[in-house]
XYZ file of C-alpha atoms in Angstrom:
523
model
C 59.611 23.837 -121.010
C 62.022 27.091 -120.610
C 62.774 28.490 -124.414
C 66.618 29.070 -124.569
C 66.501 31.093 -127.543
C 65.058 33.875 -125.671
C 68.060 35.000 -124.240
C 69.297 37.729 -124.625
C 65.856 39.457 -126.750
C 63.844 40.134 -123.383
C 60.908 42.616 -123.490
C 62.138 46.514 -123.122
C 60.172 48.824 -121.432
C 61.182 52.594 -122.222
C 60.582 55.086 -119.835
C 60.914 58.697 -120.999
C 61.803 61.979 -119.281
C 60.473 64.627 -117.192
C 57.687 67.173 -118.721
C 57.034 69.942 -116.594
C 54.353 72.146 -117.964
C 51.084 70.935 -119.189
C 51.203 71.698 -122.527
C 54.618 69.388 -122.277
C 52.393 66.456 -120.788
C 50.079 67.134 -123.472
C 52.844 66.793 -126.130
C 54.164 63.576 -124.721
C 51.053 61.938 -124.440
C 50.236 62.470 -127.619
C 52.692 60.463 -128.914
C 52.422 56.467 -128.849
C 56.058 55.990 -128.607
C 57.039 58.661 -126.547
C 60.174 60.069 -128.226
C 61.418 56.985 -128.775
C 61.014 56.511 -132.336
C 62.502 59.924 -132.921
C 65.145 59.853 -135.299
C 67.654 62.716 -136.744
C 68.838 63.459 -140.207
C 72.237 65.444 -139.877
C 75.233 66.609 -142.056
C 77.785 64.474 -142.602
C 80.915 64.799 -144.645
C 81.940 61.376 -146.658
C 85.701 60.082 -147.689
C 85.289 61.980 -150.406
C 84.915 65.244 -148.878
C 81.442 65.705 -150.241
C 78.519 66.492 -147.671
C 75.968 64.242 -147.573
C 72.878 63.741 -145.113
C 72.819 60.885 -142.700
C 69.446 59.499 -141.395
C 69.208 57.814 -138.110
C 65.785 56.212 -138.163
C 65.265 56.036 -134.230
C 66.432 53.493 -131.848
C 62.573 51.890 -131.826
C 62.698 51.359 -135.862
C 66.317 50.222 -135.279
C 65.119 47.474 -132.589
C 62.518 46.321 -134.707
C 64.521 46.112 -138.662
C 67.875 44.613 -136.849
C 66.723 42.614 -133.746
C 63.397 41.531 -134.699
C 61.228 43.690 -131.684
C 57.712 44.241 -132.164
C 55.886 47.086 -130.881
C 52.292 46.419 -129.143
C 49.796 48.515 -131.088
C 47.032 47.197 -133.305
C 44.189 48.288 -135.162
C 44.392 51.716 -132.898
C 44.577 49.445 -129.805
C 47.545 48.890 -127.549
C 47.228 45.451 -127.263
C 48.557 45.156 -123.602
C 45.030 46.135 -122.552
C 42.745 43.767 -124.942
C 41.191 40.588 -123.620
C 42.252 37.728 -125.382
C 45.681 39.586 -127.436
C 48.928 37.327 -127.584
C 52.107 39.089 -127.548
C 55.116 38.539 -128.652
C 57.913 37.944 -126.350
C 60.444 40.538 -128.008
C 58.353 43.518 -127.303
C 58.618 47.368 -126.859
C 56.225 48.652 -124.547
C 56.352 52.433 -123.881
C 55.629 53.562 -120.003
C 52.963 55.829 -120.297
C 53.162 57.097 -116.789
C 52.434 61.049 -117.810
C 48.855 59.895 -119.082
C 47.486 59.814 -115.403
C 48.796 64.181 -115.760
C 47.217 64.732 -118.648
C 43.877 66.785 -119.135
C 42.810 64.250 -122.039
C 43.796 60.702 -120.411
C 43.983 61.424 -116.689
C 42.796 64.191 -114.156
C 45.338 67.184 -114.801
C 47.329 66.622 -111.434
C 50.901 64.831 -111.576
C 51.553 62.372 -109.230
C 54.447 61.969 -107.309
C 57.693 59.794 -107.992
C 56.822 57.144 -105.602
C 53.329 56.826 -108.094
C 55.440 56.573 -110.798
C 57.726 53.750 -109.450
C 55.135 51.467 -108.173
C 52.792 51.848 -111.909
C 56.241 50.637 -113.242
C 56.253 47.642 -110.925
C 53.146 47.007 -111.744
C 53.500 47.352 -115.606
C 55.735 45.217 -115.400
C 54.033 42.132 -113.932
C 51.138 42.927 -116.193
C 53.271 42.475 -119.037
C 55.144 39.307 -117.986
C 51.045 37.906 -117.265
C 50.000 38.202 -120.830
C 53.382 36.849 -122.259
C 52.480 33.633 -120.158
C 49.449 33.616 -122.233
C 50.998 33.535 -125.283
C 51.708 29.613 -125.917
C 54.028 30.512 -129.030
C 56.755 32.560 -126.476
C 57.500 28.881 -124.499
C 57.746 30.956 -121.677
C 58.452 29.676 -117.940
C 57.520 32.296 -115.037
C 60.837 31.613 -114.233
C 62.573 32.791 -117.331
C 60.849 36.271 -117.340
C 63.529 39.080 -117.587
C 62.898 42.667 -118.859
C 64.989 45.428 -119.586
C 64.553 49.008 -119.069
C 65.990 51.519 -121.037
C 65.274 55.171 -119.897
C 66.001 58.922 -120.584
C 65.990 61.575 -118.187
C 64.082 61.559 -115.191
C 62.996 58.118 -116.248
C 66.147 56.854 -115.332
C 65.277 57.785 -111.708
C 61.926 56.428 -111.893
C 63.785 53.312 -112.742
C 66.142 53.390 -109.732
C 62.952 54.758 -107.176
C 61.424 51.343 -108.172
C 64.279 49.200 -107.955
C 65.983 50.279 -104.525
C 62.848 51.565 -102.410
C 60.990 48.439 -101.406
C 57.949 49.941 -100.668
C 57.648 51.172 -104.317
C 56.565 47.988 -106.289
C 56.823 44.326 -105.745
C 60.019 42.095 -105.135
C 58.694 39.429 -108.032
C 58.598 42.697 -110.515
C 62.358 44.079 -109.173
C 63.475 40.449 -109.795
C 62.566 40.434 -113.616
C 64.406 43.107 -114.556
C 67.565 42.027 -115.847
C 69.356 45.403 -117.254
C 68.853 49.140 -117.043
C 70.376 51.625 -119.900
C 69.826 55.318 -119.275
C 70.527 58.028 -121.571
C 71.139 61.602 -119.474
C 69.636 60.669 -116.500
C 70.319 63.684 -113.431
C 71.504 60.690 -111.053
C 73.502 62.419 -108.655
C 70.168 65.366 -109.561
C 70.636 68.731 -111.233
C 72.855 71.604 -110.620
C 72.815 75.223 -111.888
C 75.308 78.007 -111.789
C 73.616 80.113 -109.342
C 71.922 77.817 -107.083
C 73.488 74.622 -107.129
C 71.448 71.856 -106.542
C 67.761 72.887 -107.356
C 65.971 73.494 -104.233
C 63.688 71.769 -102.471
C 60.970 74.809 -102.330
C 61.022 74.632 -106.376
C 57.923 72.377 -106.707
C 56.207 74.109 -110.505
C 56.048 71.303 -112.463
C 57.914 68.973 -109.706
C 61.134 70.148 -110.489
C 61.915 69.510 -106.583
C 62.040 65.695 -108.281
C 65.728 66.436 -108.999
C 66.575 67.910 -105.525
C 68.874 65.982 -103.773
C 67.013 65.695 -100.269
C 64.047 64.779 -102.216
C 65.895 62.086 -104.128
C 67.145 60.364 -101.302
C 63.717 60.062 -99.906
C 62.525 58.231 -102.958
C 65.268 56.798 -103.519
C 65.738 55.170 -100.078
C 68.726 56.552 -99.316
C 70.364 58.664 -96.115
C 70.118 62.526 -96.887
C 73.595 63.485 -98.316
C 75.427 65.376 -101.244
C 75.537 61.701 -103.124
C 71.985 60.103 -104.388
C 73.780 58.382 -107.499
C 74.505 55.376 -104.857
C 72.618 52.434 -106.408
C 71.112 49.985 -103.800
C 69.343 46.281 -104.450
C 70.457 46.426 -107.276
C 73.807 45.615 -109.465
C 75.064 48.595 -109.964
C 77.646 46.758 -113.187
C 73.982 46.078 -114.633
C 73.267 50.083 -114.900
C 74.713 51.398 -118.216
C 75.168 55.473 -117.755
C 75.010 57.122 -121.209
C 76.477 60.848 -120.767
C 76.215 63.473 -123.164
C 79.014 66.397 -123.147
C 77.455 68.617 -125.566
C 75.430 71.776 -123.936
C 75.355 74.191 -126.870
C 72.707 72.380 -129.247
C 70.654 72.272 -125.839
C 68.262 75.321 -127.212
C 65.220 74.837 -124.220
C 64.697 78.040 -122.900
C 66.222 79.612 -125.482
C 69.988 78.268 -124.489
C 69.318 79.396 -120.841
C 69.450 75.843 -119.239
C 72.590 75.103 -121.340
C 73.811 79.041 -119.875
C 72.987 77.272 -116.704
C 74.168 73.837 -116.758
C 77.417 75.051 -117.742
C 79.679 73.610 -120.403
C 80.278 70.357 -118.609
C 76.885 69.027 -119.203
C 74.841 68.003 -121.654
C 72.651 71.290 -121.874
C 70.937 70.171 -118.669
C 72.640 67.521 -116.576
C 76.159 68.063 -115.656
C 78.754 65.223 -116.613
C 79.585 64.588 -112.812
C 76.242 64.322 -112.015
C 74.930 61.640 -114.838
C 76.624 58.505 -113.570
C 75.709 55.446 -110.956
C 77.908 53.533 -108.499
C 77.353 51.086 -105.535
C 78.836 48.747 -103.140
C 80.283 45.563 -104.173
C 81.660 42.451 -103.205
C 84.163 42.847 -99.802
C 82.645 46.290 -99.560
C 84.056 47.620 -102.219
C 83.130 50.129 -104.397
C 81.732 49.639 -108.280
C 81.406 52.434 -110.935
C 78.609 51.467 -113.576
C 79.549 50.742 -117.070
C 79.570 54.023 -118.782
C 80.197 56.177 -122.322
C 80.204 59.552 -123.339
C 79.083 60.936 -126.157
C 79.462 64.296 -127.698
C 75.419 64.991 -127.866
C 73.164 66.943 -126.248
C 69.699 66.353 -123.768
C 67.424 66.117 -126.516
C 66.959 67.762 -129.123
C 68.095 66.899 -133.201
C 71.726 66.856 -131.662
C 70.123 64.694 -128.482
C 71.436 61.577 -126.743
C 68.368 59.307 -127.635
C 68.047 59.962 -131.063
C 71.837 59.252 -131.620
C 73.570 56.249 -133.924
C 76.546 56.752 -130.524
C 73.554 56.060 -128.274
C 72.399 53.095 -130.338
C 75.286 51.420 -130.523
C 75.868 51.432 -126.860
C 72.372 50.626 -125.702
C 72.427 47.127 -128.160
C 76.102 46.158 -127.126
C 75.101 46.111 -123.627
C 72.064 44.885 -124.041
C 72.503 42.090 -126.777
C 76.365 41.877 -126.100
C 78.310 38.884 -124.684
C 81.572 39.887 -123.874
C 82.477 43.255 -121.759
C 85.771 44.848 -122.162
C 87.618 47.807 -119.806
C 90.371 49.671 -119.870
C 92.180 50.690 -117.752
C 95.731 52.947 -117.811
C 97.991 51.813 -114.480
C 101.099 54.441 -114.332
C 103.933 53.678 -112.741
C 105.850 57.088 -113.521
C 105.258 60.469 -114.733
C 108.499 62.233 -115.458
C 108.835 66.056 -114.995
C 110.106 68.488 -117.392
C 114.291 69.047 -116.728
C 114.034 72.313 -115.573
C 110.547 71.501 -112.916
C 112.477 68.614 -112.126
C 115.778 70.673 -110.586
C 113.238 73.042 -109.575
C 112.042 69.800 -106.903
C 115.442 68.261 -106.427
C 116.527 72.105 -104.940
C 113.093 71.703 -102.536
C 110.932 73.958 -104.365
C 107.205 72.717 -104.179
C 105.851 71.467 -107.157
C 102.320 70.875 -108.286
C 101.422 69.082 -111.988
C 97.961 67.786 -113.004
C 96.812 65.693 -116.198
C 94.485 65.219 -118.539
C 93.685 62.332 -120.096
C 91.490 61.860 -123.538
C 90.251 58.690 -125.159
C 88.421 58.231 -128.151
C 87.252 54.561 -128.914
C 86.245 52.780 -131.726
C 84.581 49.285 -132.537
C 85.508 47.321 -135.985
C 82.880 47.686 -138.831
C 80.779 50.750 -137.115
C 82.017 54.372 -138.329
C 80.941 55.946 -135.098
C 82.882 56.356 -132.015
C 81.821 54.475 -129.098
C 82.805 56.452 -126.315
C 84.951 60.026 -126.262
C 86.371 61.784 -123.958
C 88.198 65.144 -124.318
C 89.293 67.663 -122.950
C 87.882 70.394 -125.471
C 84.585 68.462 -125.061
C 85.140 69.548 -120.941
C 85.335 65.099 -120.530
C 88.555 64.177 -120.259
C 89.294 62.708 -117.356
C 91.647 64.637 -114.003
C 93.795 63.668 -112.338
C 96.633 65.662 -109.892
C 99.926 64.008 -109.556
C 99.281 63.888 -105.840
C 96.410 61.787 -106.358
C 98.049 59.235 -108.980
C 101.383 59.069 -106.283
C 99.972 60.322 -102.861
C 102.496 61.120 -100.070
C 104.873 63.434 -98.839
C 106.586 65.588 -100.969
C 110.624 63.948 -101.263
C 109.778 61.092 -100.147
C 109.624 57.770 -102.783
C 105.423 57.611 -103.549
C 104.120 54.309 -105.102
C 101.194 54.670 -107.538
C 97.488 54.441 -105.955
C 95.953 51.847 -108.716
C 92.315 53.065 -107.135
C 93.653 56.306 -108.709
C 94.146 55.049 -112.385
C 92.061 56.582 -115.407
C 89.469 54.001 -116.089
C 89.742 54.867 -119.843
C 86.800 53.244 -120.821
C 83.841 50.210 -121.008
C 82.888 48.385 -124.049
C 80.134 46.051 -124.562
C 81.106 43.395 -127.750
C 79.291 40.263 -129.658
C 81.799 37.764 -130.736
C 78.207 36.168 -132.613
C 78.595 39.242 -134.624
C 81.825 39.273 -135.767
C 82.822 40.063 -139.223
C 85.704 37.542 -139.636
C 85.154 33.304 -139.283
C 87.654 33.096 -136.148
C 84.658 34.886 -134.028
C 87.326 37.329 -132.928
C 86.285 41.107 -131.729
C 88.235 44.500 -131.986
C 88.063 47.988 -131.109
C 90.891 50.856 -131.546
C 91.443 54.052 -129.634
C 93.027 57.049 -129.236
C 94.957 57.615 -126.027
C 96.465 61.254 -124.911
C 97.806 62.682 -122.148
C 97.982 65.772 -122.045
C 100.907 68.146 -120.814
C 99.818 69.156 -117.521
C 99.896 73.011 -115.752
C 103.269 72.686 -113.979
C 103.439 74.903 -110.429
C 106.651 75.548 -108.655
C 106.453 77.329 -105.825
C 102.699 78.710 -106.484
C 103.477 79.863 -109.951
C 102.946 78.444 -113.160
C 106.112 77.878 -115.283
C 105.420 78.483 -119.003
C 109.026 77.879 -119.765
C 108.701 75.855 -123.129
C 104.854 74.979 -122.902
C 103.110 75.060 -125.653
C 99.401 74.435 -125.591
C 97.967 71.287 -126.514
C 101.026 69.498 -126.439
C 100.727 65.965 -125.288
C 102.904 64.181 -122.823
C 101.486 60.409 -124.943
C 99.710 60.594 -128.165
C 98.912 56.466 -129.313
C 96.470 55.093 -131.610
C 96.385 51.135 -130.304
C 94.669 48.234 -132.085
C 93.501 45.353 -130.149
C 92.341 42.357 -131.267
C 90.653 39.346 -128.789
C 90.245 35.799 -130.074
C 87.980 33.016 -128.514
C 89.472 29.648 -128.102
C 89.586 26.634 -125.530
C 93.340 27.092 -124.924
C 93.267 30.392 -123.992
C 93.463 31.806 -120.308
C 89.557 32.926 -119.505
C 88.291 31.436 -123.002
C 90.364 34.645 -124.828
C 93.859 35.564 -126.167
C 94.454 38.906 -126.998
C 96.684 40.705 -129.883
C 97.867 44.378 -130.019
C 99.669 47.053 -132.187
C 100.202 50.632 -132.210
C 98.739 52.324 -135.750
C 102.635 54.298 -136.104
C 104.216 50.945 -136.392
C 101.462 48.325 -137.800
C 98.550 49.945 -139.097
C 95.328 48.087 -138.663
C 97.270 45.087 -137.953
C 97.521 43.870 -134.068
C 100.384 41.359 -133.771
C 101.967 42.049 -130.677
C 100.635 38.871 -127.960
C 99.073 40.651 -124.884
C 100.816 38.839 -121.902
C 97.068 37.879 -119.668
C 96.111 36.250 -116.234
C 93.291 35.307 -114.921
C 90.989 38.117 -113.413
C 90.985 37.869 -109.670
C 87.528 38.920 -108.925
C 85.314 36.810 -111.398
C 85.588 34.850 -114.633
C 87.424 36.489 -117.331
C 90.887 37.542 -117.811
C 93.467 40.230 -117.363
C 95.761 41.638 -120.415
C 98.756 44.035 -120.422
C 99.665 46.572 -122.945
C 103.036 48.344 -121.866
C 102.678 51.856 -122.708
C 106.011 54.238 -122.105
C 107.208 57.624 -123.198
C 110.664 57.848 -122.829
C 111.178 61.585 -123.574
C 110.886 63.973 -120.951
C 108.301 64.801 -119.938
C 107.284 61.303 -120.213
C 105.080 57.986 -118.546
C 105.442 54.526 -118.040
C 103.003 52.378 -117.177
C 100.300 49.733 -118.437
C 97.220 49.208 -120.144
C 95.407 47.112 -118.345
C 92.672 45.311 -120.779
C 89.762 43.366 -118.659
C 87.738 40.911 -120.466
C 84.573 39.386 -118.900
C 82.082 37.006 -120.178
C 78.963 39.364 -120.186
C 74.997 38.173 -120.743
């Protein structure tokens, strides 16, 4: 008899990073957990204004005080390999897939990817064979799911596995359920001076991250884009992306030097993101947040309350939540616009920032900014393509998809079961062109064209369209207090439903458009 109560505490398997050198392997070996029960103790400055230290215990002593996982060692044993051991069902087993290049465990040499990817399918299957044993997990073969949560090059281990059939089993590819990666090079790594690392670069397999090379293991056609995800969901990939390279100190800062400041000290922001086809042929981005951390380190991704938050929400979560900001107008500056109504050409770009925030956690969810080198870009020809004087409709395929947020209305703080998040939204005020030159006339930088703190607030009920209502305000006019009814219909492509915020700046320069809030039931 299947045990509902499983759902959603499956197994995780983590699934670290690359090592290159041996004395790396040697260091990550050594380690039963594998970096994952690093934690951090930073800084922190309280209401107060005093300084005191905050302690992030790890996300593996985190799984196990607040959701009840068990790790799988025992009297100096790791109990997936003894005869006869019954294992709990909410498990954290650690991927030990360097110990076969270590001069200790294994025979010195590192195997390939393609190794890699197959051990994990058959880790896997091992695993879901002993938690049949255990009579106390009431567990069906059918009702098997794991989840794998991976940093780094682990990440691509992950994907290798899942979209090359000849690397692992279909019954193993079928059990896994979700994958979270923190950092992972998915579209591979790029440096200043030669782009994409080259193929001939094979000391310590950094050729893994080459983008030829990736495709092969990968299954994918050779190309300038490997972050296509294949036979798998690509909305069941969460992409974790860190925007801070400075507090990246390998090599003594020189992969930050390299990476360049729109990375995270080692993978670039554009590069650390999945998408793939979906339904009709169209084409899905992966659930994603960025956070202002680094690749690893004290300041690192991993060991992060932001990365935390965002790996339990999606894993654990039940309802999903985008946003997304539709425009319908950007107004120009008086002066740029009799600049184009005389025929001059004129050229504007945007940036936009978002900063969002859940109820009842003190960290920030996702950010993007522009000083953080993650806002988000966008040219006015893209948001309105078409000839210049001629009437241009937006391109809604175009609009700033602001952000993804994973929520548990179980966990909500107030009786009604209701869930809410705030953020920041800014736009900033563009680089103006007329003609080929920049006009500084009355720019001052920094400025934003929209500046809005907004409050939203989603309630469950039976009455409401897609099993939600959803209530609004702006933090100006109604501090903390949404009251504003979101007008909602149905979503077209699935279950779940559609609300608009109207969002307008009058003042030149100035936008109108919506926010377009998208609520799906999420397990």
């Amino acid at each position: 008899m299947a045990n509902p109560s499983l759902h959603p505490y499956h197994p995780i398997i983590y699934v670290r990073g690359f090592a290159a050198t041996t004395i790396e392997i040697e260091d990550a070996v050594s380690d039963p957990y594998m970096g994952f029960n690093l934690g951090s103790t930073r800084a922190r400055q309280a209401w107060g204004g005093d300084t005191h230290r905050f302690f992030f215990e790890s996300p593996l002593v985190r799984l196990m005080s607040e959701h009840g996982y068990n790790d799988l060692f025992d009297n100096g044993q790791d109990q997936l390999d003894t005869p006869g051991a019954l294992l709990p069902y909410r498990c954290v087993v650690v991927y030990r897939y360097y110990d076969e290049a270590s001069e200790v465990f294994g025979s010195g040499d590192t195997p390939p990817m393609e190794h890699f990817a197959k051990r994990l399918s058959e880790l896997i299957l091992k695993l879901k064979a002993k938690l049949l044993e255990n009579p106390a997990n009431h567990l069906v073969p059918a009702d098997f799911r794991v989840y794998l949560v991976a940093h780094s090059m682990g990440g691509l281990i992950c994907r290798a596995f899942l979209q090359n059939p000849a690397l692992g089993s279909s019954e193993a590819r079928a059990a896994v359920d979700k994958v979270f990666t923190y950092a992972t090079p998915h579209n591979g790594i790029d440096m200043r001076i030669v782009r994409n690392v080259p193929g001939w670069l094979t000391f310590g397999d950094v050729d893994n991250f080459n983008r030829e090379r990736m495709a092969a293991y990968l299954a994918l056609p050779k190309g300038d884009d490997v972050s296509i995800v294949q036979g798998f969901a690509p909305q069941r990939i969460f992409n974790l992306v860190g925007t801070n390279p400075k507090d990246y100190r390998v090599a003594a800062g020189a992969s930050a030097w390299a990476a360049g400041e729109a990375s995270d000290g080692l993978v670039r922001i554009s590069n650390a993101t999945t998408h793939g086809p979906g339904p009709g042929g169209t084409n899905i981005a992966s659930p994603r947040a960025f956070v202002h951390r680094s690749h690893s380190g004290y300041y690192g991704i991993v060991n992060s309350e932001e990365g935390y938050q965002n790996l339990t929400r999606f894993l654990f979560g039940q309802l999903r939540m985008d946003g997304v900001l539709d425009i319908d107008d950007i107004s120009l500056p008086i002066e740029v616009q009799k600049a184009l109504d005389t025929g001059k050409t004129v050229r504007a770009s945007y940036q936009f920032e978002v900063a969002v925030s859940i109820r009842a956690c003190q960290w920030q969810i996702t950010r993007r900014e522009l000083r953080e080198n993650s806002a988000i870009f966008r040219t006015y020809a893209q948001l309105f393509p078409g000839a210049d004087g001629t009437v241009r409709a937006p391109d809604r395929s175009q609009s700033p998809h602001l952000f993804s947020v994973f929520l548990d209305p179980t966990k909500s703080v107030k009786a009604s079961g209701s869930v809410s998040l705030a953020f920041e939204l800014r736009i900033l005020v563009p680089d103006y062109e007329v003609d080929g030159l920049l006009f500084l006339d009355r720019h001052y930088e920094g400025g934003y064209i929209l500046q809005r703190q907004i409050i939203v607030e989603a309630f469950p009920g039976p009455s409401a369209i897609g099993g939600w209502s959803l209530k609004y305000g702006f933090q100006e006019t109604n501090p903390g207090k949404p009251g504003i009814v979101a007008d909602s219909k149905p979503l077209a492509d699935g279950p779940g439903v559609c609300f608009s915020i109207p969002i307008e700046q009058k003042v030149r320069p100035g936008v109108k458009g919506a926010l377009r809030i998208e609520a799906r039931p999420w397990s």
